[in-house]
mmCIF file of C-alpha atoms and ligand atoms in Angstrom:
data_model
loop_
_atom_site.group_PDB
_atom_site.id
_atom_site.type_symbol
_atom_site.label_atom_id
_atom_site.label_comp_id
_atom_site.label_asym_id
_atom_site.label_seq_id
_atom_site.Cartn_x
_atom_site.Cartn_y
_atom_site.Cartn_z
ATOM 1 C CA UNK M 1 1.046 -8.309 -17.651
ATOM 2 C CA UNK M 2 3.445 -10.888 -19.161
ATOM 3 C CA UNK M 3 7.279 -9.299 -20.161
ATOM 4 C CA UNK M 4 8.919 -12.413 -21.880
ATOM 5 C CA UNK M 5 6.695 -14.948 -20.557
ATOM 6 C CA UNK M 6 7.056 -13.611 -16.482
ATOM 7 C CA UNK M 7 4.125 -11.487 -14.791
ATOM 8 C CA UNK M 8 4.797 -8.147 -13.777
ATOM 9 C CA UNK M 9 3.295 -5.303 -12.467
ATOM 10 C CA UNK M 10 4.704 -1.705 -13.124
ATOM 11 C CA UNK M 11 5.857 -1.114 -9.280
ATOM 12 C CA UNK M 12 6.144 -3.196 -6.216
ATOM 13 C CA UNK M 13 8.236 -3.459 -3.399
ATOM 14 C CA UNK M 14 11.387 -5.625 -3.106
ATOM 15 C CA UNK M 15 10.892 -9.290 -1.966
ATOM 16 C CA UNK M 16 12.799 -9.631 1.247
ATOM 17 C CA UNK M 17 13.673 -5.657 1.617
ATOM 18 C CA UNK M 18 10.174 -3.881 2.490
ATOM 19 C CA UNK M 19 11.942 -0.434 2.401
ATOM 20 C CA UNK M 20 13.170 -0.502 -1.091
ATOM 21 C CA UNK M 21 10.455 -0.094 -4.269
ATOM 22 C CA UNK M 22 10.889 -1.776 -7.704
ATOM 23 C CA UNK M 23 9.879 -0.031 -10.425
ATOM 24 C CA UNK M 24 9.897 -0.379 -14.555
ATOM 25 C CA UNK M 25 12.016 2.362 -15.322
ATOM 26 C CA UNK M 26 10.277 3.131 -18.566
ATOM 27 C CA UNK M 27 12.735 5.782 -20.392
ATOM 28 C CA UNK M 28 14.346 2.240 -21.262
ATOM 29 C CA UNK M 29 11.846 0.933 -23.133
ATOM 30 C CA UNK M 30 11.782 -0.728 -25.798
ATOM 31 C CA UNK M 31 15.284 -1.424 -25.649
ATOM 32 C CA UNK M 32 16.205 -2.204 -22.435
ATOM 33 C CA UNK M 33 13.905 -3.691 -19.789
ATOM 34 C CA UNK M 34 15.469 -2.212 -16.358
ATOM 35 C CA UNK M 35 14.013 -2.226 -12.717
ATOM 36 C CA UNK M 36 15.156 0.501 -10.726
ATOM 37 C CA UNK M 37 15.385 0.826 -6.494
ATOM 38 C CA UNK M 38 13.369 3.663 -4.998
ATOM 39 C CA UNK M 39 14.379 4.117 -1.254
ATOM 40 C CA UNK M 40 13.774 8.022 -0.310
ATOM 41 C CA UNK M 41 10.566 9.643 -1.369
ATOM 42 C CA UNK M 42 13.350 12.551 -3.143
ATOM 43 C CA UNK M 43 13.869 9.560 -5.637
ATOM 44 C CA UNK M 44 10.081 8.699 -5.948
ATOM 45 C CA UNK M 45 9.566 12.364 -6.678
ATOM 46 C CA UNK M 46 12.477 12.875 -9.682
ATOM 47 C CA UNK M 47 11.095 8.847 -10.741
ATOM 48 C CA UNK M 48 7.516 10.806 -11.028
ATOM 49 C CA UNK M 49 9.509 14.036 -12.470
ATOM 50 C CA UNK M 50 11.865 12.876 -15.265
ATOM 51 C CA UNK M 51 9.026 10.092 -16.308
ATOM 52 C CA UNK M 52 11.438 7.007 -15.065
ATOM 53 C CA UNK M 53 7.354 5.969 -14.294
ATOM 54 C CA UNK M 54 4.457 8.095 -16.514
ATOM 55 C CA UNK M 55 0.450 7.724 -16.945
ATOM 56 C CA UNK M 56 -1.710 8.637 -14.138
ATOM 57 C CA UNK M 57 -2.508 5.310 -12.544
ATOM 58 C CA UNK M 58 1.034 4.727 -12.408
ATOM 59 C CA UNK M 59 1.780 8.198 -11.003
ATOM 60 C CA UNK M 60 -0.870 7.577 -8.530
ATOM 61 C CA UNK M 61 0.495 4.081 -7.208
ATOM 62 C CA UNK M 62 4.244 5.566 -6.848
ATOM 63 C CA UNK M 63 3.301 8.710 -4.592
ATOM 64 C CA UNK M 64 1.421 6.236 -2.806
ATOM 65 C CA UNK M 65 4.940 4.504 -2.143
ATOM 66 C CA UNK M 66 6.750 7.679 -2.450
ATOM 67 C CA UNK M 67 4.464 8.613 1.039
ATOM 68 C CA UNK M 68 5.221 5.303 2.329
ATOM 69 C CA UNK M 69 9.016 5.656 1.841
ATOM 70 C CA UNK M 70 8.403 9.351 3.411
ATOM 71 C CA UNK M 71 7.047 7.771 6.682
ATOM 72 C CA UNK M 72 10.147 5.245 6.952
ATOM 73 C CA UNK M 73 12.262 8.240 6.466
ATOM 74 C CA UNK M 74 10.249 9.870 9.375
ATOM 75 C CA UNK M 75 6.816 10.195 10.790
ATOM 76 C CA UNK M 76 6.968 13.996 11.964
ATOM 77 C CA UNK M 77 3.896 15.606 10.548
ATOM 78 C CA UNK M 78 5.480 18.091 9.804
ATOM 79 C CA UNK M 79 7.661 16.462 7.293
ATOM 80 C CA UNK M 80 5.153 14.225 5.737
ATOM 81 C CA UNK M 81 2.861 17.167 4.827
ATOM 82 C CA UNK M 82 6.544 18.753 3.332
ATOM 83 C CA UNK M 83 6.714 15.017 1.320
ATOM 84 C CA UNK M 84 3.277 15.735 0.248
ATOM 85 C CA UNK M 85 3.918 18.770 -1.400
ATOM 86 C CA UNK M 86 7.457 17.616 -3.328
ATOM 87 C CA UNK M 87 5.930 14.770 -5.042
ATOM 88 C CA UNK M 88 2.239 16.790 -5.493
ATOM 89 C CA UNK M 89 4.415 19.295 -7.465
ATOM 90 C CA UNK M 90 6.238 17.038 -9.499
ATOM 91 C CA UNK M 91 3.331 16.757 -12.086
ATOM 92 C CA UNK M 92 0.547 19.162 -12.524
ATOM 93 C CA UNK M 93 -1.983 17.162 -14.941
ATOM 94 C CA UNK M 94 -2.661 13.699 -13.528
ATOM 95 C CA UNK M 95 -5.238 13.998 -11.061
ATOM 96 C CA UNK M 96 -4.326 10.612 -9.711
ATOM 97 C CA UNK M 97 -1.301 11.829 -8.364
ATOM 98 C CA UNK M 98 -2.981 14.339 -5.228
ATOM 99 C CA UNK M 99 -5.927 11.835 -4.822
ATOM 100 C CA UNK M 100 -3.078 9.612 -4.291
ATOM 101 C CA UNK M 101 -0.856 11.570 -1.936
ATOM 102 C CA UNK M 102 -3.984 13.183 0.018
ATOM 103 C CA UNK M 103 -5.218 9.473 0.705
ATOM 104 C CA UNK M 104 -2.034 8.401 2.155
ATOM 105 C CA UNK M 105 -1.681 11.365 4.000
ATOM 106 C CA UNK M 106 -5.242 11.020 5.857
ATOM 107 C CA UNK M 107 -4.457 7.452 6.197
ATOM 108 C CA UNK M 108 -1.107 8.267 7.804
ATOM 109 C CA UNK M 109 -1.912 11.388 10.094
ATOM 110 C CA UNK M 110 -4.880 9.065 11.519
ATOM 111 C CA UNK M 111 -2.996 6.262 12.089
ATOM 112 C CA UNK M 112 -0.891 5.002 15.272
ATOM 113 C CA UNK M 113 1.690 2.795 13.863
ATOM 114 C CA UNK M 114 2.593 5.253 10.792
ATOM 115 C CA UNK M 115 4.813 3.735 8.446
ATOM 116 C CA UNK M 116 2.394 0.146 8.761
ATOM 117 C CA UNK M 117 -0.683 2.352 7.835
ATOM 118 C CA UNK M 118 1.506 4.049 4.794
ATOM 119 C CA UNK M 119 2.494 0.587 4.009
ATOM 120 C CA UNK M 120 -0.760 -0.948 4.068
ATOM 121 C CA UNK M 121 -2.350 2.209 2.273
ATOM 122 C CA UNK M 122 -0.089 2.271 -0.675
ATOM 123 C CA UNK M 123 -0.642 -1.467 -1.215
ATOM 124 C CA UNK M 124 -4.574 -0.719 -1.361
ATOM 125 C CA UNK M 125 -3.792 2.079 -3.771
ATOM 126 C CA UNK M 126 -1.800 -0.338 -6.076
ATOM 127 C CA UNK M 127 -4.083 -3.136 -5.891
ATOM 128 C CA UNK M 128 -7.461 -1.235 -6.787
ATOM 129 C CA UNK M 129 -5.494 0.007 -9.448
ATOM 130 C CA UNK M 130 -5.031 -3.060 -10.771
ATOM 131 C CA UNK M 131 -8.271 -3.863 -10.084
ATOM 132 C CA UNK M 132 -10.378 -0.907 -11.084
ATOM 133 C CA UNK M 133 -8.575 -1.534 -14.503
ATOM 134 C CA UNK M 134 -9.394 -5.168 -14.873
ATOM 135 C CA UNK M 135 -12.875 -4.423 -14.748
ATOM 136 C CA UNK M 136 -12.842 -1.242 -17.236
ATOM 137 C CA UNK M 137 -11.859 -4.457 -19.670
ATOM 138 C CA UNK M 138 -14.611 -6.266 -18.854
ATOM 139 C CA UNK M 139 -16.977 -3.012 -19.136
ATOM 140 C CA UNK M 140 -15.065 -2.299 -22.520
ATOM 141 C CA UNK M 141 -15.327 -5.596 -24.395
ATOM 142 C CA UNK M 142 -19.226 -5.598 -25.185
ATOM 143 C CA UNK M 143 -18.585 -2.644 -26.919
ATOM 144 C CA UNK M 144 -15.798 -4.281 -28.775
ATOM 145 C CA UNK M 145 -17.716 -7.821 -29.154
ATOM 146 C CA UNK M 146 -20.575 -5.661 -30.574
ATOM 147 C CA UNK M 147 -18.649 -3.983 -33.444
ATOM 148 C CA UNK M 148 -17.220 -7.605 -34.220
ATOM 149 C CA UNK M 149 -20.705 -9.287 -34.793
ATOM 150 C CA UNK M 150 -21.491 -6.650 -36.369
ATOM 151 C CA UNK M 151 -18.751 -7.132 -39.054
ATOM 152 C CA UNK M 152 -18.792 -10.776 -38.765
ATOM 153 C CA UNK M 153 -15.772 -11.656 -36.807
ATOM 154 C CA UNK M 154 -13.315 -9.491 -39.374
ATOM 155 C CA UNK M 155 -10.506 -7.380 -37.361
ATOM 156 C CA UNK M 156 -12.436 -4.587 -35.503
ATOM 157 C CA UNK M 157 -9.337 -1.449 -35.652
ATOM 158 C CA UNK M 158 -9.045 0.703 -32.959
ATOM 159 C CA UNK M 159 -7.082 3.595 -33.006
ATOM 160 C CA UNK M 160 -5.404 4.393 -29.547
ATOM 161 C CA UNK M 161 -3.073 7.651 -28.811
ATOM 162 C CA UNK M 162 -0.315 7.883 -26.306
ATOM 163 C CA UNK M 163 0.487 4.908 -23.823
ATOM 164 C CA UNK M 164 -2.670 3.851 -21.554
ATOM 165 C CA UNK M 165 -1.681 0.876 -21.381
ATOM 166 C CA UNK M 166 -0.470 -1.473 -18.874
ATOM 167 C CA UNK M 167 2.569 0.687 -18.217
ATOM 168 C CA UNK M 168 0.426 3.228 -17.440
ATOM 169 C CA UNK M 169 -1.005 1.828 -14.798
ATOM 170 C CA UNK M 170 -0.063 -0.496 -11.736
ATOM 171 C CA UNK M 171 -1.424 -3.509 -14.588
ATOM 172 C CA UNK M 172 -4.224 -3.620 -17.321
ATOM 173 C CA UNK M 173 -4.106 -0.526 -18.419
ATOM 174 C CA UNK M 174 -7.096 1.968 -18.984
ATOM 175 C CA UNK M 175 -7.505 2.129 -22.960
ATOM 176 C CA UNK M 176 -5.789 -1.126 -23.661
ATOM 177 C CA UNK M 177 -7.754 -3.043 -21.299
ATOM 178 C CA UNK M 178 -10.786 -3.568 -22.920
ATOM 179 C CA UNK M 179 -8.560 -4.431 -26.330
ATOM 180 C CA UNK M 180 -6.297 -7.203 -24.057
ATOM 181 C CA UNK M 181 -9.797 -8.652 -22.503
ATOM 182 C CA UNK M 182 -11.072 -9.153 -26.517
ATOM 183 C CA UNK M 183 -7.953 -10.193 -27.688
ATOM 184 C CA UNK M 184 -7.860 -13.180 -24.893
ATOM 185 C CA UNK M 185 -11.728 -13.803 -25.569
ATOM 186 C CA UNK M 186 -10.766 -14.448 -29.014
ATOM 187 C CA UNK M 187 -11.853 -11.700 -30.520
ATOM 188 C CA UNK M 188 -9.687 -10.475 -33.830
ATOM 189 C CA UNK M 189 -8.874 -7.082 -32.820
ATOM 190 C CA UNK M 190 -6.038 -4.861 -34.499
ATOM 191 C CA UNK M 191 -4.569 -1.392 -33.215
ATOM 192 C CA UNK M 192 -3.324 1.428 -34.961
ATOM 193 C CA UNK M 193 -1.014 2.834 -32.530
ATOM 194 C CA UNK M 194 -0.118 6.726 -32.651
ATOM 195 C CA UNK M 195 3.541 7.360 -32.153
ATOM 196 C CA UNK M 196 2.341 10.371 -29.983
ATOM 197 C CA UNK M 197 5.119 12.858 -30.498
ATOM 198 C CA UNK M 198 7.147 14.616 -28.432
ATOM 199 C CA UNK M 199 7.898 11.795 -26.257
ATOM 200 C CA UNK M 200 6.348 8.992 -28.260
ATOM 201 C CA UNK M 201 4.853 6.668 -25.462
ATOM 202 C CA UNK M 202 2.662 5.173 -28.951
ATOM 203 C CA UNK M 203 6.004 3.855 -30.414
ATOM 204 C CA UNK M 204 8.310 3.305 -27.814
ATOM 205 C CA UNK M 205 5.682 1.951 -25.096
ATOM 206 C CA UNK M 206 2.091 0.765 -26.312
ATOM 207 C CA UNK M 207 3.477 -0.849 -29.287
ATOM 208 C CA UNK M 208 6.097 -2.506 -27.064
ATOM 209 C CA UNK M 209 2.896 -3.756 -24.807
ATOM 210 C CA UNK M 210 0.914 -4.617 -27.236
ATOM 211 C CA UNK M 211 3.751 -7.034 -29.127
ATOM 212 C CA UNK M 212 4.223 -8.435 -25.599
ATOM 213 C CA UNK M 213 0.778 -9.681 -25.553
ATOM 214 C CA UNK M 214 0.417 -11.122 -29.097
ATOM 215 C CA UNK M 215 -2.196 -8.136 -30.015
ATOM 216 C CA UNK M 216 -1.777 -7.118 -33.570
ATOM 217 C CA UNK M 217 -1.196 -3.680 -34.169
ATOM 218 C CA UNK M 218 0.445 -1.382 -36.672
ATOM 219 C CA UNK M 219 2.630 2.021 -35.644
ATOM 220 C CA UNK M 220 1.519 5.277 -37.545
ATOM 221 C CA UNK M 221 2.475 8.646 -37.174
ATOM 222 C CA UNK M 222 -0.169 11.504 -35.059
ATOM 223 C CA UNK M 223 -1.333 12.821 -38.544
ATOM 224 C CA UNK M 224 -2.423 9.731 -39.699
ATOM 225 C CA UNK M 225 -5.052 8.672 -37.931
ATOM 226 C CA UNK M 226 -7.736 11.222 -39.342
ATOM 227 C CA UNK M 227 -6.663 9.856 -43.138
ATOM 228 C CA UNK M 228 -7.572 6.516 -41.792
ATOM 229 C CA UNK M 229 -10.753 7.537 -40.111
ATOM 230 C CA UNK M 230 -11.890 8.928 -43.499
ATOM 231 C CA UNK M 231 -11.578 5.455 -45.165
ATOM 232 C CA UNK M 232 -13.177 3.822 -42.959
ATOM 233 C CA UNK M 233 -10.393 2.353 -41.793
ATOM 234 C CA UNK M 234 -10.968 2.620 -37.883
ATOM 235 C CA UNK M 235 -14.097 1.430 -35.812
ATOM 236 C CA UNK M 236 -13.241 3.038 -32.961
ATOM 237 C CA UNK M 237 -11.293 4.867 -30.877
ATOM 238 C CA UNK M 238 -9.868 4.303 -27.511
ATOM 239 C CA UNK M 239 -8.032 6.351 -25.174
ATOM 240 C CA UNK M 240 -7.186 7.405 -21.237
ATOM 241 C CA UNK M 241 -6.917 10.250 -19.436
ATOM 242 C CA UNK M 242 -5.210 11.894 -17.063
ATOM 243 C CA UNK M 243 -7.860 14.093 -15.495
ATOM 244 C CA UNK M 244 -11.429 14.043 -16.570
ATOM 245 C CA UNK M 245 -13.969 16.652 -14.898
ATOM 246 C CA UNK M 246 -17.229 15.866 -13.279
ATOM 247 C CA UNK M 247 -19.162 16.865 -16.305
ATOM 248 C CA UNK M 248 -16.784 14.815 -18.526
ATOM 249 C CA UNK M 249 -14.589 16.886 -19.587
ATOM 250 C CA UNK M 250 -10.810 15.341 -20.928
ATOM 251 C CA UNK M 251 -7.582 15.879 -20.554
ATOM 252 C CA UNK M 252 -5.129 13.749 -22.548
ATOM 253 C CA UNK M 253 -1.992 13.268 -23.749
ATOM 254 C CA UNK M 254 -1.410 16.348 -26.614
ATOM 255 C CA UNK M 255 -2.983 15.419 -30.054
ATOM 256 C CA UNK M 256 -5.939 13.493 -28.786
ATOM 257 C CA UNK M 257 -8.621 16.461 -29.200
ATOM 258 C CA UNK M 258 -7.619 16.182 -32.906
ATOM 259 C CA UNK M 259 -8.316 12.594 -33.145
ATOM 260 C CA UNK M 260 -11.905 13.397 -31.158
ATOM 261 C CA UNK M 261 -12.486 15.728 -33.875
ATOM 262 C CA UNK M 262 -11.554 13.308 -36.702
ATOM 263 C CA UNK M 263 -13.875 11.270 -34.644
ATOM 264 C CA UNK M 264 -16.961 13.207 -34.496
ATOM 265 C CA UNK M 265 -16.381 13.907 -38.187
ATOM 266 C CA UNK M 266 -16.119 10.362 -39.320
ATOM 267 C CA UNK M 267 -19.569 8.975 -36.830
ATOM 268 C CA UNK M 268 -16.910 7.063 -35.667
ATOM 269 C CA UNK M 269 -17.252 6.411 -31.556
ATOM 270 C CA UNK M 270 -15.063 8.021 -29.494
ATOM 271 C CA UNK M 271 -14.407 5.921 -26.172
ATOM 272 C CA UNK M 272 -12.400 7.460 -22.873
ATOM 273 C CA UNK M 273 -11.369 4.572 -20.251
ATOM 274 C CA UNK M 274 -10.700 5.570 -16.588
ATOM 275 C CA UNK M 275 -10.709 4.251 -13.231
ATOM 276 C CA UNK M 276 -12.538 6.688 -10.622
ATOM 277 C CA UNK M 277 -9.190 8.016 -9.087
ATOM 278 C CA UNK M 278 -9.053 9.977 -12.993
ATOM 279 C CA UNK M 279 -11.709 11.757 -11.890
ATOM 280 C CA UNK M 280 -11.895 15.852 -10.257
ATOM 281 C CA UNK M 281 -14.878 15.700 -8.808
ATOM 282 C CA UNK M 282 -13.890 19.556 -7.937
ATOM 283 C CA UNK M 283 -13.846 20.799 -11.542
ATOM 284 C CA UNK M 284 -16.372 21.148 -14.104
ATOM 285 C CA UNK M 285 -14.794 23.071 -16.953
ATOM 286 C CA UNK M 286 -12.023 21.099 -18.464
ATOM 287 C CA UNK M 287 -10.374 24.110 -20.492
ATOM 288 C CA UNK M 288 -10.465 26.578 -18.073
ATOM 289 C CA UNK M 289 -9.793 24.510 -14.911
ATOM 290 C CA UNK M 290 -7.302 21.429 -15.751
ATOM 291 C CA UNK M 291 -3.585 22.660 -15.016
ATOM 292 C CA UNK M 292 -1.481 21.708 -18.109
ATOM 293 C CA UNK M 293 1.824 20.601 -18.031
ATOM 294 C CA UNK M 294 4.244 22.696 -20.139
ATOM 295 C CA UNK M 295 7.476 19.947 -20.707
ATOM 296 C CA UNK M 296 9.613 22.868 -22.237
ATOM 297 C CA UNK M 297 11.408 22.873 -25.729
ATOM 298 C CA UNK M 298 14.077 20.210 -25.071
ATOM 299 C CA UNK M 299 11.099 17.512 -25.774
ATOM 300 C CA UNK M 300 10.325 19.030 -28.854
ATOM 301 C CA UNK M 301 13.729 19.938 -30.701
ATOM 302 C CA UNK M 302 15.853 16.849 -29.658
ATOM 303 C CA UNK M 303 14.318 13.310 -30.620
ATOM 304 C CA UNK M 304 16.058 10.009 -29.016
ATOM 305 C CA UNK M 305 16.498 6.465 -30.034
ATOM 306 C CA UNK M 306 18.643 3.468 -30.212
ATOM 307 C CA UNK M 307 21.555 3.605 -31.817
ATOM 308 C CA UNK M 308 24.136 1.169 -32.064
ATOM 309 C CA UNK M 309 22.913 -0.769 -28.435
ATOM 310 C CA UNK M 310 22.947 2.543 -26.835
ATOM 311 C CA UNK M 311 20.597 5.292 -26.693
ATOM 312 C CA UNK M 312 21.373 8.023 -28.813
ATOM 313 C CA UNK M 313 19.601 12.207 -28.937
ATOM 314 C CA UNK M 314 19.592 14.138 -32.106
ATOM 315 C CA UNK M 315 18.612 17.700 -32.905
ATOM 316 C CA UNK M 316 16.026 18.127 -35.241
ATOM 317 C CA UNK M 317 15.544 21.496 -35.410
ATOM 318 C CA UNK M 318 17.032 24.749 -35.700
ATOM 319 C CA UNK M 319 19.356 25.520 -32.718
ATOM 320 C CA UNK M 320 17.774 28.807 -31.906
ATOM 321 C CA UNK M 321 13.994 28.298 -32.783
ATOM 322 C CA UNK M 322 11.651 28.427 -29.587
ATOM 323 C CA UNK M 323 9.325 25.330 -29.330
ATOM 324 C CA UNK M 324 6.434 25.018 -27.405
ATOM 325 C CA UNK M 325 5.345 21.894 -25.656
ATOM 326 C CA UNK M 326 2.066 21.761 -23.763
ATOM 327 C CA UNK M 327 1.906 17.980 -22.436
ATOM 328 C CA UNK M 328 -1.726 17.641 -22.735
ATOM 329 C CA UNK M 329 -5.175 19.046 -24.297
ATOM 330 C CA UNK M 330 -9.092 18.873 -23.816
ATOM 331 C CA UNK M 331 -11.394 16.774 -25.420
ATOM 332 C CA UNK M 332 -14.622 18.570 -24.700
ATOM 333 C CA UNK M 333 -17.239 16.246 -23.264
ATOM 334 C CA UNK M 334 -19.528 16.917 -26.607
ATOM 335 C CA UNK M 335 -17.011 14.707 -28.348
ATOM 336 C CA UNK M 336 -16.760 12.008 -25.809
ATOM 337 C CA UNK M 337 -19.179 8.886 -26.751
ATOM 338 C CA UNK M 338 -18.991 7.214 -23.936
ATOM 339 C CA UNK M 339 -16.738 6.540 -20.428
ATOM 340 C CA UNK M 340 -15.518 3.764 -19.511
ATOM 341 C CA UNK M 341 -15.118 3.111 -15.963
ATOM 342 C CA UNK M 342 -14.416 0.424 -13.021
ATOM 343 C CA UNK M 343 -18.291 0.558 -12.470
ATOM 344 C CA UNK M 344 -19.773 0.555 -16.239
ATOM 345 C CA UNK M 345 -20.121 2.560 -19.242
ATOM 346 C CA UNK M 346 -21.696 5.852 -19.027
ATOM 347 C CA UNK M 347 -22.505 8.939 -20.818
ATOM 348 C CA UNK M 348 -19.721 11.573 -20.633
ATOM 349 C CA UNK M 349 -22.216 14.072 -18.890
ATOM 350 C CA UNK M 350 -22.317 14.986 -14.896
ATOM 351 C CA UNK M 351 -25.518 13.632 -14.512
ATOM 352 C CA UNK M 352 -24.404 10.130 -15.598
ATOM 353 C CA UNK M 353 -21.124 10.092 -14.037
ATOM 354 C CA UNK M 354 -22.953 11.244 -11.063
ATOM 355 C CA UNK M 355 -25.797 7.894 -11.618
ATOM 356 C CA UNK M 356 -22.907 5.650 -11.202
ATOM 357 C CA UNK M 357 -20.838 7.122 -8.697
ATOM 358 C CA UNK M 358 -23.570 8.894 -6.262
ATOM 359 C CA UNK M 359 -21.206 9.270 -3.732
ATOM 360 C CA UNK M 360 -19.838 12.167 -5.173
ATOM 361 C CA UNK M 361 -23.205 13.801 -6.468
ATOM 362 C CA UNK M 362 -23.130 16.852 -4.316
ATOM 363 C CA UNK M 363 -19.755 18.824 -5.430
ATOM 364 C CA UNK M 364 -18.136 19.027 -2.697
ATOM 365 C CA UNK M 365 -16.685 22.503 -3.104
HETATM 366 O O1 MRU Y 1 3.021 12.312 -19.986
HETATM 367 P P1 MRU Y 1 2.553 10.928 -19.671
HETATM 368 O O2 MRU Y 1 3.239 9.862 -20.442
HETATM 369 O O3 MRU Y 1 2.523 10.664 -18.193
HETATM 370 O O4 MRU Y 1 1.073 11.010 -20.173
HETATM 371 C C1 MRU Y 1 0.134 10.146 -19.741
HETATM 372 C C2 MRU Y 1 -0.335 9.373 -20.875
HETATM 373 O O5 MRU Y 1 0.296 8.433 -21.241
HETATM 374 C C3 MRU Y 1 -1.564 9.704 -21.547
HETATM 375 O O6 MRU Y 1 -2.020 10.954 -21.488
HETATM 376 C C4 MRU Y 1 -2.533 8.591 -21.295
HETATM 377 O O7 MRU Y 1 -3.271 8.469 -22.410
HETATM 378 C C5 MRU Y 1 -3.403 8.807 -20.101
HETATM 379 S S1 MRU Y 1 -2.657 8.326 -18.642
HETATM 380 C C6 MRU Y 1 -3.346 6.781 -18.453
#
């Protein structure tokens, strides 16, 4: 994706230093556009922990380094499994993170020259990334291009919650990259963008991403979107996830099963993008079985901004009231219209996530 006119991808490693890894540091945003040096799989971990780099692709793609930087560090097995379990722990809810880590950890064990096969491994990870989400946009847009026959070329508004976007990912984007592939087909597409309280990734990142690209979009606050829904004022709805079960169950940032319900009571489509690495093919009950992330109070009682060309924290609540702060919730898969995914559209049921990825039709616990 383009950041004032230059193409960038989220995470990468240094041109003519091979042991350092560039990253968007994305607390920053939309301020400041900073890249920050990763050289110890320690600073991958904290980048992963305190959300210098959020959104499960993106999680994904920087363990994959994190390993790689793990093997430079050393190749004792011993250690690397130890580097497996500090970055596996610095997130519970992304699935993308252990299928990550567990890849490059197969890949390294197996391998005789270590820190080439980590290399080469968490390039692969980065690059079908990139990939897998390219093609949810082209999967997405007939479902876009549909709506906007249908209303005869007017503005077809999608309403989108947290940041699945590009910077969510190693490029693309999950949810946004069906809207970018309309948008560059020509299509007249408009967003409503949820601020997505506590950490609003809505205001500070998708509508940063979106105004980077020339997509038209509007900012609204979480409550709004049913309001909107009610007047007909949204065609559809399109999010990611950070872990989706085998029987399409979804996790997502906090606030989206509300807008699935707003959804379902509206008849107006519910869509879930995701590239197959979203996927635990291990679970099948989303609200008993997803581990949700629990970001403590701080999140919720102090609210940051920009203030004067420096970023600035205020209290917003009552110094001595508890807050709770649960990261994500479940969309059940009843509310889910359809997935899309790096090989197609499907129902969100097992037996059609199973038709289009058979390899993992036999659970394989
Ligand atoms: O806590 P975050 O910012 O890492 O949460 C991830 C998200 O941005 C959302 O839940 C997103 O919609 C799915 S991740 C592509």
């Amino acid at each position: 994706m383009k950041v004032h006119g230059r193409h960038y991808r989220t995470i990468w490693l240094k041109v003519g230093d091979a042991r350092t890894v560039q990253l968007i540091d994305q607390r920053a945003l939309p301020h400041e556009f900073i890249v920050e040096e990763v050289r110890t799989v320690a600073e991958a971990a904290r980048a992963i922990a305190e959300m210098h780099v959020r959104g499960a692709g993106l999680i994904g793609a920087t363990a994959g380094y994190g390993m790689y930087l793990a093997a430079i560090e050393s190749t004792d097995p011993d250690w690397l499994r130890r580097a497996c379990e500090t970055l596996k722990a610095t997130r519970p809810t992304a699935v993308n993170l252990a299928w990550a880590v567990d890849r490059q950890l197969a890949a390294i064990l197996s391998a005789a020259d270590k820190v080439a096969a980590a290399r080469a491994t968490a390039a692969q990870i980065a690059d079908e990334d990139a990939d897998f989400c390219r093609r949810l946009g082209e999967h997405g847009l007939p479902l876009i291009a549909a709506i906007s026959v249908r209303k005869a070329g007017a503005p077809v508004n999608i309403l989108t919650h947290c940041n699945a976007g590009w910077l969510a990912f190693v490029d693309h984007g999950s949810a946004t990259a069906p809207i970018y592939a309309a948008h560059d087909a020509g299509l007249a597409v408009h967003v409503w963008v949820d601020e997505t309280r506590p950490r609003n990734q809505g205001s500070k990142l998708t509508a940063w991403e979106l105004a980077q690209h020339g997509v038209p979009h509007t900012l609204i606050v979480d409550n709004a979107g049913g309001y909107l829904m009610q007047r007909g004022e949204v065609d559809l709805v399109l999010v990611g996830t950070d872990r989706t079960t085998r029987t399409g169950d979804v996790a997502n940032k906090i606030g989206t099963y509300l807008k699935a319900l707003a959804a379902h009571d509206n008849a107006v489509p519910f869509y879930v993008a995701l590239p197959s690495s979203s996927f635990d093919w291990q679970m099948r009950d989303g609200l008993r079985e997803i581990p949700i992330e629990d970001r403590g109070a701080a999140e919720v009682k102090l609210i940051d901004g920009w203030r004067d060309g420096a970023r600035a924290e205020v209290l917003i609540a009552p110094t001595d009231s508890p807050a709770a702060n649960p990261g994500f919730d479940i969309t059940p898969s009843r509310l889910v219209t359809a997935l899309i995914t790096e090989r197609g559209v499907c129902a969100a049921s097992e037996a059609a996530i199973t038709a289009l990825f058979p390899e993992h039709a036999v659970q394989s616990r």
